[in-house]
Amino acid sequence: MARRSLSQRHRLRAPYGDDRLSALTDDLLLLILHRMDTRTALATAALSRRWAGLPRGLDTLNFRVSEILPPRYHRCIRIHSEANYGFIINFRVLCANIRRYERRAMRSMVTSINNFLDSNGDNDHDHDARGPRRVRTLRLEFFATPCSSSINRFVAKAVDVWGVEDLDVSAKATFFQQDAHSFPCHGLCNDPHKSHLRSLKLAAWYILPLQGFHSLTSLVLQDLPDSSPTAAYVAVFTLSPQLQSLHLKSCSLNHDILAVNAPRSEIKQLIIERCRFGGFKLYSLPMLESMAVLDATVIYKLSSFPHLRQLNLTKCHGILKAVRCALHLIGTSIGILEAARE
């Protein structure tokens, strides 16, 4: 293949000081930013004034502690798990390294969040010549540690001021301790009645009253601690007149019986997955159209769900088919289903 002449190669080079990226349109630059993780996208604000204004146009923010953890952290986790099979290692040093990586990652994440909040101001309006900030989706994944308190400030700002519509807040357990995150006594934000929240997922947090979010249509509760009160679970079924989808995943109550009687509920889809309760009784969900029970025990009457069209159950010790047929034929009989994954 013929080599390019010196003049041809010179023409292909960008002139000194020519910034071809900044010459692109804002739409193209935003496409580039959307393909970066949030921390990297926000760091581009240091490039120039032009880039500094672009992150304000991001309508989706993702802050994940798993993206900060170095490869050495995952290597330590793997070595720790393999040590049970005969590997000789210094457990004391290994555990200290794992703790250090988790602390560093969480401090780095908190610093990024605080810098982001401080750069946008902390008032009730949060706008400038470029207009008010608007965030449609916010996803947070963090370790449930004492230094995670800034998460509450971030969530409240997103719901109260930025008008977030889809919120996903997941608290990860550290390698040596399972804990849940605590929100302030007043809840997620200061004024839930004015929020635009439509979809909410909360994982590993201490449950609080969620009344007042009148735009909320989809709710996922995951890994709630055993200490969560039964009344808080019952209130979830009637917390919003617009709530149409509820997903309970890996939740548990040690010995309490959860009895739900919500004749005014508008819930149309209910998923109960890997939940452990002393007893789970469903008496009335008049608008329910679809229900899935996965690895859980539920007591109910089909007559309580006059609009039920779809019922999905996992394998029940080889007798699922007969039980399902009987329930559809009898209609008013009580079904006690203990489902287990195949």
Coordinates of C-alpha atoms in Angstrom, one line a residue:
M1 CA 0.0 0.0 0.0
A2 CA 1.4 3.4 -1.0
R3 CA 2.5 5.6 1.8
R4 CA 0.9 9.1 2.1
S5 CA 3.0 12.0 1.1
L6 CA 4.2 14.5 3.7
S7 CA 1.8 17.1 2.4
Q8 CA -1.2 14.7 2.7
R9 CA -0.3 13.8 6.2
H10 CA 0.1 17.4 7.1
R11 CA -3.4 18.2 5.8
L12 CA -4.9 15.4 8.0
R13 CA -3.5 16.9 11.2
A14 CA -5.6 19.4 13.1
P15 CA -4.0 22.8 13.3
Y16 CA -2.3 23.6 16.6
G17 CA -4.8 24.8 19.1
D18 CA -7.8 23.7 17.0
D19 CA -10.4 22.1 19.3
R20 CA -12.5 19.9 17.0
L21 CA -14.7 18.6 19.8
S22 CA -15.8 22.0 20.9
A23 CA -16.6 22.8 17.3
L24 CA -19.4 20.3 17.3
T25 CA -23.0 21.3 18.0
D26 CA -24.5 21.1 21.4
D27 CA -26.7 18.2 20.4
L28 CA -23.6 16.1 19.3
L29 CA -21.7 17.0 22.5
L30 CA -24.7 16.0 24.6
L31 CA -24.8 12.6 22.8
I32 CA -21.1 12.1 23.8
L33 CA -21.9 13.1 27.4
H34 CA -24.8 10.7 27.6
R35 CA -22.4 7.8 26.9
M36 CA -20.2 8.7 29.8
D37 CA -20.7 7.9 33.4
T38 CA -22.0 10.9 35.3
R39 CA -18.8 11.6 37.2
T40 CA -16.8 11.7 34.0
A41 CA -19.4 13.8 32.2
L42 CA -19.4 16.4 35.1
A43 CA -15.6 16.5 35.0
T44 CA -15.7 17.8 31.4
A45 CA -17.0 21.1 32.9
A46 CA -13.4 21.9 33.7
L47 CA -12.4 21.9 30.0
S48 CA -13.9 25.2 29.0
R49 CA -16.9 27.5 29.5
R50 CA -18.6 25.8 26.6
W51 CA -18.3 22.4 28.3
A52 CA -19.3 23.8 31.7
G53 CA -22.8 24.6 30.4
L54 CA -23.4 21.2 28.8
P55 CA -23.7 19.0 31.9
R56 CA -26.7 21.2 32.9
G57 CA -28.5 19.7 29.9
L58 CA -28.2 16.1 31.3
D59 CA -31.6 14.9 32.2
T60 CA -30.3 11.5 33.6
L61 CA -27.8 11.3 36.5
N62 CA -26.2 8.1 37.6
F63 CA -24.0 8.0 40.7
R64 CA -22.8 4.4 41.4
V65 CA -20.2 3.5 43.9
S66 CA -19.6 0.3 42.0
E67 CA -18.1 2.4 39.1
I68 CA -15.5 3.9 41.5
L69 CA -14.3 0.7 43.1
P70 CA -11.0 -0.4 41.6
P71 CA -10.3 -3.8 40.1
R72 CA -8.2 -4.6 43.2
Y73 CA -11.3 -4.5 45.3
H74 CA -13.0 -7.2 43.3
R75 CA -9.8 -9.2 43.3
C76 CA -9.8 -9.1 47.1
I77 CA -13.4 -10.2 47.2
R78 CA -12.6 -13.1 44.9
I79 CA -9.6 -14.2 47.0
H80 CA -11.6 -14.0 50.1
S81 CA -14.3 -16.3 48.7
E82 CA -11.7 -18.8 47.3
A83 CA -9.9 -18.9 50.6
N84 CA -12.6 -21.2 51.9
Y85 CA -11.4 -23.8 49.5
G86 CA -7.9 -24.1 51.0
F87 CA -6.0 -21.1 49.9
I88 CA -3.7 -19.7 52.6
I89 CA -3.9 -16.0 52.9
N90 CA -3.6 -13.3 55.5
F91 CA -7.2 -12.6 56.3
R92 CA -6.5 -9.7 58.5
V93 CA -4.6 -7.8 55.8
L94 CA -7.2 -8.8 53.2
C95 CA -10.2 -7.6 55.2
A96 CA -8.4 -4.3 56.0
N97 CA -7.8 -3.7 52.2
I98 CA -11.5 -4.4 51.4
R99 CA -12.6 -2.0 54.1
R100 CA -10.2 0.7 52.9
Y101 CA -11.4 0.4 49.2
E102 CA -15.0 0.8 50.3
R103 CA -14.2 3.8 52.5
R104 CA -12.2 5.5 49.7
A105 CA -14.9 4.8 47.1
M106 CA -17.7 6.2 49.3
R107 CA -15.7 9.3 50.2
S108 CA -15.0 9.9 46.5
M109 CA -18.7 9.6 45.7
V110 CA -19.8 11.9 48.5
T111 CA -17.2 14.5 47.3
S112 CA -18.6 14.3 43.7
I113 CA -22.2 14.7 44.9
N114 CA -21.3 17.6 47.2
N115 CA -19.3 19.4 44.5
F116 CA -22.2 18.9 42.1
L117 CA -24.7 20.3 44.6
D118 CA -22.5 23.3 45.5
S119 CA -21.9 24.1 41.9
N120 CA -25.6 24.3 41.3
G121 CA -26.4 26.3 44.4
D122 CA -28.5 25.1 47.3
N123 CA -31.5 27.5 47.1
D124 CA -35.1 26.7 46.2
H125 CA -34.9 27.9 42.6
D126 CA -31.5 26.7 41.3
H127 CA -31.5 28.5 38.0
D128 CA -29.4 31.0 36.1
A129 CA -29.2 32.5 32.6
R130 CA -29.4 29.1 31.1
G131 CA -32.7 28.4 32.8
P132 CA -33.6 26.0 35.7
R133 CA -32.1 22.6 35.9
R134 CA -34.3 19.7 35.1
V135 CA -33.5 16.1 35.9
R136 CA -35.9 13.4 34.7
T137 CA -34.0 10.3 36.0
L138 CA -31.8 9.9 39.0
R139 CA -30.1 6.6 40.0
L140 CA -28.0 6.4 43.2
E141 CA -26.1 3.4 44.4
F142 CA -24.0 3.7 47.5
F143 CA -22.7 2.0 50.6
A144 CA -25.0 2.4 53.7
T145 CA -22.4 4.1 55.9
P146 CA -22.5 7.1 58.2
C147 CA -20.9 9.3 55.5
S148 CA -23.9 8.6 53.2
S149 CA -26.0 11.3 54.8
S150 CA -25.4 13.7 51.9
I151 CA -27.5 11.3 49.9
N152 CA -30.6 12.7 51.7
R153 CA -29.7 16.2 50.6
F154 CA -29.2 15.1 47.0
V155 CA -32.5 13.2 46.8
A156 CA -34.5 16.0 48.4
K157 CA -33.0 18.6 46.0
A158 CA -33.8 16.3 43.0
V159 CA -37.4 15.8 44.0
D160 CA -38.2 19.3 45.4
V161 CA -36.3 21.5 42.9
W162 CA -35.3 19.5 39.8
G163 CA -38.6 17.8 39.3
V164 CA -37.2 14.2 39.0
E165 CA -39.7 11.7 37.7
D166 CA -37.9 8.4 38.0
L167 CA -35.9 7.8 41.2
D168 CA -33.8 4.7 42.0
V169 CA -32.0 4.7 45.4
S170 CA -30.1 1.6 46.3
A171 CA -28.0 1.2 49.5
K172 CA -25.4 -1.5 49.1
A173 CA -24.2 -3.5 52.1
T174 CA -20.5 -3.3 52.9
F175 CA -18.6 -6.6 52.7
F176 CA -18.7 -7.0 56.5
Q177 CA -21.9 -5.4 57.5
Q178 CA -25.5 -5.5 56.3
D179 CA -27.2 -2.2 57.0
A180 CA -30.0 0.0 55.7
H181 CA -30.2 3.6 54.8
S182 CA -32.2 6.1 56.9
F183 CA -34.0 9.1 55.4
P184 CA -35.1 12.1 57.6
C185 CA -38.3 11.7 59.6
H186 CA -40.1 13.9 57.1
G187 CA -39.3 11.5 54.2
L188 CA -37.7 11.8 50.8
C189 CA -38.3 15.5 50.3
N190 CA -39.8 18.6 51.9
D191 CA -43.0 18.9 49.8
P192 CA -44.2 15.6 48.3
H193 CA -47.5 17.2 47.1
K194 CA -45.6 19.3 44.5
S195 CA -43.3 16.5 43.3
H196 CA -43.4 15.0 39.8
L197 CA -42.2 11.6 40.9
R198 CA -43.8 8.8 38.8
S199 CA -41.5 5.8 39.4
L200 CA -39.7 5.1 42.7
K201 CA -37.3 2.2 43.7
L202 CA -35.9 2.0 47.2
A203 CA -33.5 -0.8 48.1
A204 CA -32.2 -1.5 51.6
W205 CA -33.7 1.5 53.5
Y206 CA -35.7 2.0 56.6
I207 CA -39.3 2.4 55.4
L208 CA -41.0 5.8 56.0
P209 CA -44.5 7.1 55.2
L210 CA -44.7 7.8 51.5
Q211 CA -48.1 9.6 51.4
G212 CA -48.4 12.7 49.4
F213 CA -46.8 11.6 46.2
H214 CA -49.9 11.9 44.1
S215 CA -48.1 11.4 40.7
L216 CA -46.5 8.1 41.8
T217 CA -47.6 5.2 39.6
S218 CA -44.9 2.6 40.1
L219 CA -43.1 1.5 43.3
V220 CA -40.4 -1.1 44.0
L221 CA -39.4 -1.9 47.5
Q222 CA -36.4 -4.2 47.9
D223 CA -34.3 -5.7 50.8
L224 CA -36.3 -3.8 53.5
P225 CA -34.9 -4.7 57.0
D226 CA -36.8 -7.1 59.3
S227 CA -37.5 -4.3 61.7
S228 CA -39.8 -2.5 59.2
P229 CA -43.3 -2.2 60.9
T230 CA -46.2 -4.1 59.5
A231 CA -48.3 -0.9 59.4
A232 CA -45.8 0.7 57.0
Y233 CA -46.3 -2.2 54.5
V234 CA -50.1 -1.9 54.8
A235 CA -49.9 1.8 54.2
V236 CA -47.9 1.2 50.9
F237 CA -51.0 -0.3 49.3
T238 CA -53.0 2.8 49.8
L239 CA -50.3 5.5 49.8
S240 CA -51.2 7.0 46.4
P241 CA -54.6 6.9 44.5
Q242 CA -52.6 6.8 41.3
L243 CA -50.3 3.8 42.3
Q244 CA -50.8 1.1 39.7
S245 CA -47.7 -1.1 40.0
L246 CA -46.2 -2.5 43.2
H247 CA -43.2 -4.8 43.5
L248 CA -42.0 -6.3 46.8
K249 CA -38.7 -8.0 46.5
S250 CA -36.6 -9.8 49.1
C251 CA -38.6 -8.2 52.0
S252 CA -39.3 -9.9 55.3
L253 CA -41.0 -9.7 58.6
N254 CA -39.8 -12.2 61.2
H255 CA -43.1 -13.4 62.7
D256 CA -45.7 -10.8 61.9
I257 CA -48.7 -11.4 59.7
L258 CA -49.2 -8.9 56.9
A259 CA -52.9 -8.5 56.1
V260 CA -53.9 -6.2 53.3
N261 CA -57.5 -5.0 52.8
A262 CA -57.5 -2.0 50.4
P263 CA -60.9 -1.7 48.8
R264 CA -60.0 1.7 47.4
S265 CA -56.6 0.7 45.9
E266 CA -56.0 1.3 42.2
I267 CA -53.1 -1.2 42.0
K268 CA -53.3 -3.2 38.8
Q269 CA -50.0 -5.1 38.9
L270 CA -48.6 -6.8 42.0
I271 CA -45.3 -8.8 42.2
I272 CA -44.2 -10.6 45.3
E273 CA -40.7 -12.0 44.9
R274 CA -38.6 -13.9 47.5
C275 CA -40.5 -12.3 50.4
R276 CA -40.6 -13.9 53.9
F277 CA -43.5 -13.0 56.2
G278 CA -45.1 -14.8 59.1
G279 CA -48.2 -14.7 56.9
F280 CA -49.2 -12.6 53.9
K281 CA -53.0 -12.3 53.4
L282 CA -54.6 -10.4 50.6
Y283 CA -58.3 -9.6 51.2
S284 CA -59.2 -6.9 48.7
L285 CA -57.5 -5.3 45.7
P286 CA -60.5 -4.6 43.4
M287 CA -58.5 -3.2 40.4
L288 CA -55.8 -5.9 40.3
E289 CA -55.3 -7.3 36.8
S290 CA -51.9 -9.1 37.1
M291 CA -50.2 -10.8 40.0
A292 CA -47.0 -12.8 40.2
V293 CA -45.9 -14.8 43.2
L294 CA -42.2 -15.9 43.1
D295 CA -40.8 -17.9 45.9
A296 CA -43.2 -16.6 48.5
T297 CA -46.3 -17.6 50.5
V298 CA -49.6 -15.8 49.9
I299 CA -53.1 -16.4 51.2
Y300 CA -56.0 -14.9 49.2
K301 CA -59.4 -15.4 47.6
L302 CA -59.7 -15.1 43.9
S303 CA -63.1 -13.4 44.4
S304 CA -61.2 -10.5 46.0
F305 CA -59.8 -9.7 42.5
P306 CA -62.7 -9.3 40.1
H307 CA -60.5 -7.9 37.3
L308 CA -57.7 -10.4 37.6
R309 CA -56.6 -11.5 34.1
Q310 CA -53.1 -12.9 34.7
L311 CA -51.7 -15.0 37.5
N312 CA -48.0 -16.1 37.3
L313 CA -46.6 -18.6 39.8
T314 CA -43.3 -20.5 40.0
K315 CA -43.2 -24.3 40.3
C316 CA -45.0 -25.5 43.4
H317 CA -43.4 -28.9 44.2
G318 CA -44.7 -30.5 41.0
I319 CA -48.4 -29.7 41.7
L320 CA -48.6 -26.2 40.3
K321 CA -50.7 -27.1 37.3
A322 CA -53.4 -28.9 39.3
V323 CA -53.6 -26.1 41.9
R324 CA -53.9 -23.5 39.2
C325 CA -56.7 -25.3 37.5
A326 CA -58.5 -25.8 40.7
L327 CA -58.2 -22.1 41.6
H328 CA -59.6 -21.0 38.3
L329 CA -62.6 -23.5 38.6
I330 CA -63.5 -22.8 42.2
G331 CA -62.9 -19.1 42.0
T332 CA -63.9 -18.4 45.6
S333 CA -61.6 -20.9 47.3
I334 CA -58.6 -19.8 49.3
G335 CA -55.3 -20.4 47.7
I336 CA -52.3 -21.1 49.8
L337 CA -49.3 -21.1 47.5
E338 CA -45.8 -21.7 48.5
A339 CA -43.8 -21.2 45.3
A340 CA -40.2 -22.1 44.7
R341 CA -37.9 -21.3 41.8
E342 CA -37.3 -24.2 39.4

